[in-house]
């Protein structure tokens, strides 16, 4: 009898020890995985911090080895489509690239109810919802608002001065400074043509565009717009500059205003200090009239590779990146405007000049939807006109060639 009791005691003790060992070690159930991520240069450190924080939250369940490399949001599509097999598990891209990536079978469908997932971004019917939901399925999560506006240095401009591009360029010229925007990019060139009432949008195929930027029978013709742009370029207070040139000018004092995006907010703020300001785009002169400059709008979003081996953890990480707390963290570290409506409405965010500028510009902003041929054609035209049309080509001919390229 005693022997049996001892045996039972030993079995119970052994079971308890086994249970304790399993509790401490997870009985070998803790996952060990590897996830790759692409991020823009300005967000590499931010994403590394997110990785560490995410690992802490899930340290009892998974051990993740991360591999992060640089890939800018605006070039993500081209890089992926050129080599789908080499794409990262998680990547950030501009929302206008979503359809092409989805159609190529690159994007994973999030396992979530779109109405629930997008509530904090404005819900069903919002621009965010339209940007990432297709056929009732979520293919990415909004990260930050993607748009542009006018930065300006209050040392040189009063509030009334920044209402018109003409006045801003005049002031810059009189002080041997520059107002800038990147006319080599169709993203910015759009602001003049759309502002004058001309349009461009994808056709039903999604591979070509409908475009009337060379129109001759509209209130403002394409030629009038091209002449208006040429007039601005011909003034000493204006210069076409890309991102790098804009920031260099802000930092060395030669640029006192420029049309650009929120991703450069922290650098501009650091350079201008108390004189830092931002406002919606100004009006410009076409056919002797003042017309409001338009803009593209949209989102930078987080997508997941359809071929990832770790769909669950990638989705959880994407949700972690776009959570309320981390939207605040990203805003504080980069100055980019949160896609989350509740976060954007918080006191420390809503009074930011950039947030207000994008909000005011939203009335004149259109969701960025153009087919791929738009970009090369507008760049070719923009480079020619931004350099002062050195070959002295007929503007109408340049317009016709651009539109032929845009429409495929």
Short mmCIF file of C-alpha atoms in Angstrom, two decimals:
data_model
loop_
_atom_site.label_atom_id
_atom_site.label_comp_id
_atom_site.label_asym_id
_atom_site.label_seq_id
_atom_site.Cartn_x
_atom_site.Cartn_y
_atom_site.Cartn_z
CA UNK A 1 0.00 0.00 0.00
CA UNK A 2 2.78 2.38 0.99
CA UNK A 3 4.59 1.56 -2.24
CA UNK A 4 1.60 2.54 -4.27
CA UNK A 5 1.29 5.86 -2.44
CA UNK A 6 4.95 6.59 -3.07
CA UNK A 7 4.53 5.80 -6.76
CA UNK A 8 1.53 8.14 -6.98
CA UNK A 9 3.49 10.87 -5.18
CA UNK A 10 6.38 10.45 -7.59
CA UNK A 11 4.06 10.59 -10.60
CA UNK A 12 2.39 13.75 -9.28
CA UNK A 13 5.74 15.35 -8.50
CA UNK A 14 7.05 14.46 -11.93
CA UNK A 15 3.96 15.88 -13.58
CA UNK A 16 4.29 19.11 -11.61
CA UNK A 17 7.95 19.45 -12.54
CA UNK A 18 7.11 18.81 -16.20
CA UNK A 19 4.34 21.42 -16.02
CA UNK A 20 6.69 23.99 -14.47
CA UNK A 21 9.36 23.31 -17.07
CA UNK A 22 6.84 23.67 -19.87
CA UNK A 23 5.54 26.90 -18.36
CA UNK A 24 9.01 28.40 -18.17
CA UNK A 25 10.24 27.19 -21.53
CA UNK A 26 6.96 27.11 -23.44
CA UNK A 27 7.60 23.41 -24.09
CA UNK A 28 9.39 24.47 -27.27
CA UNK A 29 6.22 26.16 -28.65
CA UNK A 30 7.74 29.65 -28.96
CA UNK A 31 8.05 30.49 -32.64
CA UNK A 32 11.30 31.64 -34.19
CA UNK A 33 10.77 33.45 -37.47
CA UNK A 34 12.45 35.88 -39.84
CA UNK A 35 10.65 38.89 -41.34
CA UNK A 36 11.99 41.36 -43.91
CA UNK A 37 10.82 44.96 -44.16
CA UNK A 38 11.34 47.84 -46.57
CA UNK A 39 11.25 51.43 -45.31
CA UNK A 40 12.04 54.90 -46.66
CA UNK A 41 15.39 56.37 -45.69
CA UNK A 42 13.82 58.83 -43.25
CA UNK A 43 11.93 56.05 -41.44
CA UNK A 44 14.61 53.38 -41.01
CA UNK A 45 15.29 54.23 -37.35
CA UNK A 46 11.57 54.58 -36.62
CA UNK A 47 10.85 51.11 -38.02
CA UNK A 48 13.72 49.62 -36.03
CA UNK A 49 12.17 51.05 -32.87
CA UNK A 50 8.79 49.60 -33.85
CA UNK A 51 10.41 46.19 -34.32
CA UNK A 52 11.93 46.25 -30.83
CA UNK A 53 8.67 47.38 -29.23
CA UNK A 54 6.63 44.77 -31.11
CA UNK A 55 9.02 42.04 -30.02
CA UNK A 56 8.64 43.10 -26.36
CA UNK A 57 4.84 42.91 -26.63
CA UNK A 58 5.00 39.37 -28.04
CA UNK A 59 8.17 38.06 -26.37
CA UNK A 60 6.34 35.10 -24.83
CA UNK A 61 4.98 33.93 -28.18
CA UNK A 62 7.56 34.60 -30.85
CA UNK A 63 11.19 35.48 -31.45
CA UNK A 64 11.49 37.56 -34.60
CA UNK A 65 14.68 38.17 -36.54
CA UNK A 66 14.13 41.31 -38.59
CA UNK A 67 15.86 42.35 -41.80
CA UNK A 68 15.28 45.97 -42.80
CA UNK A 69 16.44 47.69 -45.97
CA UNK A 70 15.74 50.96 -47.74
CA UNK A 71 13.03 51.36 -50.36
CA UNK A 72 11.24 54.66 -50.94
CA UNK A 73 7.44 54.62 -51.04
CA UNK A 74 7.23 56.16 -54.51
CA UNK A 75 9.53 53.54 -56.11
CA UNK A 76 8.17 50.50 -54.29
CA UNK A 77 5.90 49.40 -57.15
CA UNK A 78 8.64 49.41 -59.78
CA UNK A 79 11.05 47.53 -57.51
CA UNK A 80 8.51 44.84 -56.65
CA UNK A 81 7.19 44.30 -60.17
CA UNK A 82 10.74 44.05 -61.49
CA UNK A 83 11.47 41.21 -59.04
CA UNK A 84 8.40 39.94 -57.11
CA UNK A 85 10.39 37.07 -55.62
CA UNK A 86 12.80 39.53 -54.02
CA UNK A 87 10.15 41.67 -52.35
CA UNK A 88 10.15 42.13 -48.57
CA UNK A 89 7.47 40.61 -46.33
CA UNK A 90 6.26 44.09 -45.35
CA UNK A 91 6.60 47.28 -47.37
CA UNK A 92 5.37 50.87 -47.47
CA UNK A 93 4.04 52.45 -50.67
CA UNK A 94 1.86 55.26 -52.04
CA UNK A 95 -1.77 54.16 -52.24
CA UNK A 96 -2.08 54.85 -55.98
CA UNK A 97 0.18 51.83 -56.53
CA UNK A 98 -2.25 49.46 -54.82
CA UNK A 99 -4.28 48.31 -57.83
CA UNK A 100 -1.26 47.42 -59.91
CA UNK A 101 0.35 45.51 -57.03
CA UNK A 102 -2.93 43.75 -56.22
CA UNK A 103 -3.53 42.76 -59.85
CA UNK A 104 0.01 41.38 -59.99
CA UNK A 105 -0.82 39.10 -57.05
CA UNK A 106 1.72 40.80 -54.79
CA UNK A 107 -0.54 42.01 -51.97
CA UNK A 108 -1.86 39.82 -49.18
CA UNK A 109 -5.50 40.20 -48.23
CA UNK A 110 -5.74 41.27 -44.57
CA UNK A 111 -7.86 38.89 -42.47
CA UNK A 112 -10.09 41.61 -41.04
CA UNK A 113 -13.48 43.26 -41.48
CA UNK A 114 -12.88 46.44 -43.53
CA UNK A 115 -15.55 48.41 -41.67
CA UNK A 116 -13.90 47.63 -38.34
CA UNK A 117 -10.32 47.97 -39.58
CA UNK A 118 -10.89 51.35 -41.23
CA UNK A 119 -13.10 52.97 -38.55
CA UNK A 120 -10.19 54.95 -37.08
CA UNK A 121 -9.25 56.19 -40.56
CA UNK A 122 -12.67 57.64 -41.36
CA UNK A 123 -14.70 54.50 -41.91
CA UNK A 124 -16.68 53.31 -44.89
CA UNK A 125 -16.92 55.91 -47.66
CA UNK A 126 -13.80 57.80 -46.53
CA UNK A 127 -10.82 58.50 -48.78
CA UNK A 128 -8.81 56.03 -46.71
CA UNK A 129 -11.42 53.32 -47.23
CA UNK A 130 -11.44 53.95 -50.99
CA UNK A 131 -7.64 53.82 -51.01
CA UNK A 132 -7.12 50.36 -49.51
CA UNK A 133 -10.37 48.36 -49.87
CA UNK A 134 -11.21 46.45 -53.05
CA UNK A 135 -14.27 44.20 -53.42
CA UNK A 136 -14.86 44.33 -49.67
CA UNK A 137 -11.31 43.22 -48.83
CA UNK A 138 -8.49 45.17 -47.17
CA UNK A 139 -5.15 45.09 -49.03
CA UNK A 140 -3.16 47.63 -46.98
CA UNK A 141 -3.45 49.87 -43.93
CA UNK A 142 -3.16 53.69 -44.12
CA UNK A 143 -0.05 55.07 -42.42
CA UNK A 144 0.24 58.80 -43.17
CA UNK A 145 -1.48 61.43 -45.33
CA UNK A 146 0.31 61.96 -48.65
CA UNK A 147 -0.10 65.44 -50.11
CA UNK A 148 1.63 68.77 -50.64
CA UNK A 149 1.30 72.42 -49.67
CA UNK A 150 3.42 75.60 -49.39
CA UNK A 151 6.16 75.99 -46.78
CA UNK A 152 7.23 79.57 -46.17
CA UNK A 153 9.61 81.59 -44.00
CA UNK A 154 7.74 84.24 -41.99
CA UNK A 155 10.83 86.43 -41.97
CA UNK A 156 10.08 87.30 -45.60
CA UNK A 157 6.33 86.83 -46.06
CA UNK A 158 3.19 88.12 -44.40
CA UNK A 159 -0.01 86.09 -44.43
CA UNK A 160 -1.45 88.15 -47.27
CA UNK A 161 1.71 87.63 -49.35
CA UNK A 162 1.33 83.84 -49.48
CA UNK A 163 -2.09 83.96 -51.11
CA UNK A 164 -0.68 84.32 -54.63
CA UNK A 165 2.31 82.67 -56.27
CA UNK A 166 3.06 85.88 -58.17
CA UNK A 167 3.57 87.88 -54.97
CA UNK A 168 5.69 85.16 -53.37
CA UNK A 169 7.97 84.90 -56.39
CA UNK A 170 8.24 88.70 -56.56
CA UNK A 171 9.33 88.94 -52.92
CA UNK A 172 11.84 86.13 -53.36
CA UNK A 173 13.30 87.80 -56.43
CA UNK A 174 13.63 91.15 -54.68
CA UNK A 175 15.61 89.52 -51.86
CA UNK A 176 17.78 87.33 -54.14
CA UNK A 177 16.06 84.21 -52.79
CA UNK A 178 13.94 81.45 -54.33
CA UNK A 179 10.47 79.91 -54.18
CA UNK A 180 10.66 76.31 -55.39
CA UNK A 181 8.66 73.31 -56.55
CA UNK A 182 9.61 70.25 -58.59
CA UNK A 183 8.27 70.81 -62.10
CA UNK A 184 10.04 67.69 -63.36
CA UNK A 185 7.42 65.65 -61.52
CA UNK A 186 3.89 65.20 -62.81
CA UNK A 187 2.79 64.99 -59.18
CA UNK A 188 3.40 68.74 -58.80
CA UNK A 189 2.84 69.77 -62.43
CA UNK A 190 -0.74 68.56 -61.96
CA UNK A 191 -1.43 71.52 -59.64
CA UNK A 192 -1.40 74.03 -62.54
CA UNK A 193 -3.44 72.04 -65.05
CA UNK A 194 -6.09 70.85 -62.59
CA UNK A 195 -6.21 74.32 -61.05
CA UNK A 196 -7.06 75.72 -64.48
CA UNK A 197 -9.87 73.19 -64.93
CA UNK A 198 -8.09 70.57 -67.05
CA UNK A 199 -8.10 66.92 -66.07
CA UNK A 200 -6.41 63.53 -66.23
CA UNK A 201 -7.67 60.15 -65.00
CA UNK A 202 -7.27 56.43 -65.83
CA UNK A 203 -9.47 54.92 -68.53
CA UNK A 204 -11.49 51.73 -67.96
CA UNK A 205 -8.48 49.52 -68.68
CA UNK A 206 -6.49 51.12 -65.88
CA UNK A 207 -3.42 51.00 -68.13
CA UNK A 208 -3.94 54.25 -70.04
CA UNK A 209 -5.25 57.71 -69.21
CA UNK A 210 -7.81 60.15 -70.47
CA UNK A 211 -6.25 63.63 -70.52
CA UNK A 212 -7.14 67.06 -71.95
CA UNK A 213 -4.07 69.00 -70.87
CA UNK A 214 -3.60 70.12 -74.49
CA UNK A 215 -7.24 71.27 -74.85
CA UNK A 216 -8.01 74.17 -77.18
CA UNK A 217 -11.74 74.57 -76.48
CA UNK A 218 -11.79 74.97 -72.67
CA UNK A 219 -12.08 78.20 -70.60
CA UNK A 220 -8.32 77.94 -69.99
CA UNK A 221 -6.55 76.09 -72.79
CA UNK A 222 -3.59 73.81 -72.28
CA UNK A 223 -1.43 76.37 -74.05
CA UNK A 224 -2.54 79.07 -71.61
CA UNK A 225 -1.49 76.88 -68.69
CA UNK A 226 1.88 76.09 -70.29
CA UNK A 227 2.44 79.80 -70.86
CA UNK A 228 1.51 80.52 -67.23
CA UNK A 229 4.05 77.98 -66.01
CA UNK A 230 6.69 79.39 -68.35
CA UNK A 231 5.99 82.87 -67.01
CA UNK A 232 6.66 81.71 -63.43
CA UNK A 233 9.83 79.89 -64.46
CA UNK A 234 11.12 82.99 -66.22
CA UNK A 235 11.17 85.02 -63.00
CA UNK A 236 14.34 85.27 -60.93
CA UNK A 237 12.52 84.44 -57.69
CA UNK A 238 11.51 80.93 -58.82
CA UNK A 239 13.43 77.72 -59.39
CA UNK A 240 12.40 74.13 -60.06
CA UNK A 241 13.99 71.89 -57.43
CA UNK A 242 13.40 68.36 -56.22
CA UNK A 243 13.35 67.25 -52.58
CA UNK A 244 17.09 67.33 -52.07
CA UNK A 245 17.54 70.74 -53.69
CA UNK A 246 14.63 72.18 -51.72
CA UNK A 247 16.07 71.09 -48.37
CA UNK A 248 19.59 72.23 -49.30
CA UNK A 249 18.18 75.65 -50.15
CA UNK A 250 16.16 75.85 -46.94
CA UNK A 251 19.26 74.99 -44.93
CA UNK A 252 21.67 77.35 -46.70
CA UNK A 253 19.15 80.21 -46.76
CA UNK A 254 18.67 80.53 -50.51
CA UNK A 255 15.13 79.06 -50.46
CA UNK A 256 12.50 80.95 -48.46
CA UNK A 257 9.39 79.08 -49.65
CA UNK A 258 8.59 75.87 -51.47
CA UNK A 259 5.83 73.48 -52.45
CA UNK A 260 6.63 70.15 -50.81
CA UNK A 261 5.28 67.49 -48.45
CA UNK A 262 5.07 66.70 -44.74
CA UNK A 263 7.98 64.22 -44.87
CA UNK A 264 10.38 67.20 -44.84
CA UNK A 265 8.61 69.10 -42.05
CA UNK A 266 11.17 68.40 -39.33
CA UNK A 267 14.10 69.54 -41.50
CA UNK A 268 12.34 72.76 -42.51
CA UNK A 269 11.28 73.48 -38.93
CA UNK A 270 14.82 72.95 -37.69
CA UNK A 271 16.23 75.35 -40.29
CA UNK A 272 13.68 78.16 -39.90
CA UNK A 273 12.86 77.91 -36.21
CA UNK A 274 10.27 80.48 -35.11
CA UNK A 275 9.87 81.66 -38.73
CA UNK A 276 8.63 78.23 -39.83
CA UNK A 277 5.15 78.29 -41.42
CA UNK A 278 2.96 76.36 -43.86
CA UNK A 279 -0.19 77.17 -45.80
CA UNK A 280 -2.39 75.73 -48.56
CA UNK A 281 -1.19 76.26 -52.13
CA UNK A 282 -1.52 79.81 -53.50
CA UNK A 283 -3.35 80.99 -56.61
CA UNK A 284 -1.53 81.50 -59.91
CA UNK A 285 -2.19 83.71 -62.94
CA UNK A 286 -3.59 82.18 -66.12
CA UNK A 287 -5.22 84.28 -68.86
CA UNK A 288 -5.05 87.25 -66.51
CA UNK A 289 -7.13 85.50 -63.83
CA UNK A 290 -6.19 84.08 -60.46
CA UNK A 291 -6.87 80.34 -60.18
CA UNK A 292 -6.36 78.17 -57.10
CA UNK A 293 -3.56 75.63 -57.46
CA UNK A 294 -4.87 72.07 -57.04
CA UNK A 295 -3.02 69.02 -55.71
CA UNK A 296 -2.98 65.26 -55.52
CA UNK A 297 -3.84 63.64 -52.22
CA UNK A 298 -3.79 60.13 -50.83
CA UNK A 299 -1.99 58.00 -48.28
CA UNK A 300 1.24 56.21 -47.66
CA UNK A 301 0.17 52.70 -46.71
CA UNK A 302 1.53 49.46 -45.25
CA UNK A 303 1.21 46.34 -47.41
CA UNK A 304 2.16 42.70 -46.93
CA UNK A 305 3.69 40.33 -49.47
CA UNK A 306 1.13 37.70 -50.53
CA UNK A 307 3.91 35.09 -50.49
CA UNK A 308 5.12 35.75 -46.95
CA UNK A 309 5.40 32.66 -44.76
CA UNK A 310 4.26 34.64 -41.72
CA UNK A 311 0.95 36.26 -42.61
CA UNK A 312 -0.33 36.37 -39.02
CA UNK A 313 2.72 38.13 -37.60
CA UNK A 314 3.06 40.49 -40.55
CA UNK A 315 -0.56 41.58 -40.18
CA UNK A 316 -0.15 42.07 -36.44
CA UNK A 317 2.97 44.15 -37.07
CA UNK A 318 1.21 46.30 -39.70
CA UNK A 319 -1.64 46.90 -37.23
CA UNK A 320 0.95 47.74 -34.56
CA UNK A 321 2.64 50.33 -36.82
CA UNK A 322 -0.68 52.06 -37.54
CA UNK A 323 -2.03 51.91 -33.97
CA UNK A 324 -3.08 55.12 -32.23
CA UNK A 325 0.01 55.27 -30.02
CA UNK A 326 2.44 54.67 -32.85
CA UNK A 327 0.71 57.17 -35.14
CA UNK A 328 1.59 59.77 -32.49
CA UNK A 329 5.16 58.46 -32.28
CA UNK A 330 5.58 58.70 -36.06
CA UNK A 331 4.16 62.22 -36.13
CA UNK A 332 6.52 63.37 -33.37
CA UNK A 333 9.58 61.84 -35.03
CA UNK A 334 8.92 62.62 -38.70
CA UNK A 335 6.33 65.40 -38.79
CA UNK A 336 4.18 63.38 -41.21
CA UNK A 337 0.43 63.73 -40.74
CA UNK A 338 -1.29 60.68 -39.17
CA UNK A 339 -3.86 58.87 -41.29
CA UNK A 340 -5.77 58.08 -38.10
CA UNK A 341 -8.55 60.70 -37.76
CA UNK A 342 -8.70 60.53 -33.97
CA UNK A 343 -4.95 61.03 -33.66
CA UNK A 344 -4.97 63.88 -36.21
CA UNK A 345 -7.60 65.60 -34.07
CA UNK A 346 -5.54 65.54 -30.88
CA UNK A 347 -4.39 68.87 -29.46
CA UNK A 348 -0.68 68.41 -30.16
CA UNK A 349 -1.40 67.47 -33.79
CA UNK A 350 -4.33 69.55 -35.05
CA UNK A 351 -2.62 72.92 -34.47
CA UNK A 352 0.47 71.94 -36.43
CA UNK A 353 0.90 74.28 -39.45
CA UNK A 354 1.37 71.29 -41.78
CA UNK A 355 -1.79 69.56 -40.58
CA UNK A 356 -3.74 72.80 -41.01
CA UNK A 357 -2.22 73.43 -44.46
CA UNK A 358 -3.16 69.96 -45.69
CA UNK A 359 -6.62 70.36 -44.21
CA UNK A 360 -7.16 73.68 -46.01
CA UNK A 361 -5.74 72.29 -49.25
CA UNK A 362 -8.01 69.21 -49.10
CA UNK A 363 -10.84 71.26 -50.64
CA UNK A 364 -8.72 71.57 -53.79
CA UNK A 365 -7.11 68.12 -53.68
CA UNK A 366 -8.01 65.06 -55.74
CA UNK A 367 -7.28 61.44 -54.90
CA UNK A 368 -4.18 60.47 -56.89
CA UNK A 369 -5.38 58.11 -59.60
CA UNK A 370 -3.41 57.97 -62.83
CA UNK A 371 -2.15 55.10 -64.97
CA UNK A 372 1.60 54.49 -65.26
CA UNK A 373 2.23 56.30 -68.62
CA UNK A 374 1.43 59.60 -66.88
CA UNK A 375 4.74 59.76 -65.04
CA UNK A 376 7.31 59.49 -67.85
CA UNK A 377 5.34 61.76 -70.16
CA UNK A 378 4.93 64.54 -67.58
CA UNK A 379 8.56 64.27 -66.53
CA UNK A 380 9.74 64.76 -70.12
CA UNK A 381 7.52 67.83 -70.52
CA UNK A 382 8.36 69.17 -67.06
CA UNK A 383 12.12 68.91 -67.53
CA UNK A 384 11.91 70.74 -70.86
CA UNK A 385 9.75 73.57 -69.57
CA UNK A 386 11.54 73.87 -66.22
CA UNK A 387 14.84 74.39 -68.03
CA UNK A 388 13.29 77.28 -69.96
CA UNK A 389 12.56 75.32 -73.13
CA UNK A 390 16.18 75.62 -74.34
CA UNK A 391 15.38 74.21 -77.80
CA UNK A 392 12.68 76.89 -78.21
CA UNK A 393 10.14 74.28 -79.23
CA UNK A 394 6.52 75.24 -79.84
CA UNK A 395 4.63 74.90 -76.53
CA UNK A 396 1.54 73.43 -78.19
CA UNK A 397 3.70 70.75 -79.79
CA UNK A 398 5.26 69.94 -76.41
CA UNK A 399 1.76 69.70 -74.92
CA UNK A 400 0.55 67.41 -77.70
CA UNK A 401 3.54 65.11 -77.24
CA UNK A 402 3.01 64.98 -73.48
CA UNK A 403 -0.68 64.14 -73.79
CA UNK A 404 0.09 61.49 -76.42
CA UNK A 405 2.45 59.90 -73.91
CA UNK A 406 0.00 60.24 -70.99
CA UNK A 407 -2.80 58.58 -72.92
CA UNK A 408 -0.56 55.78 -74.11
#
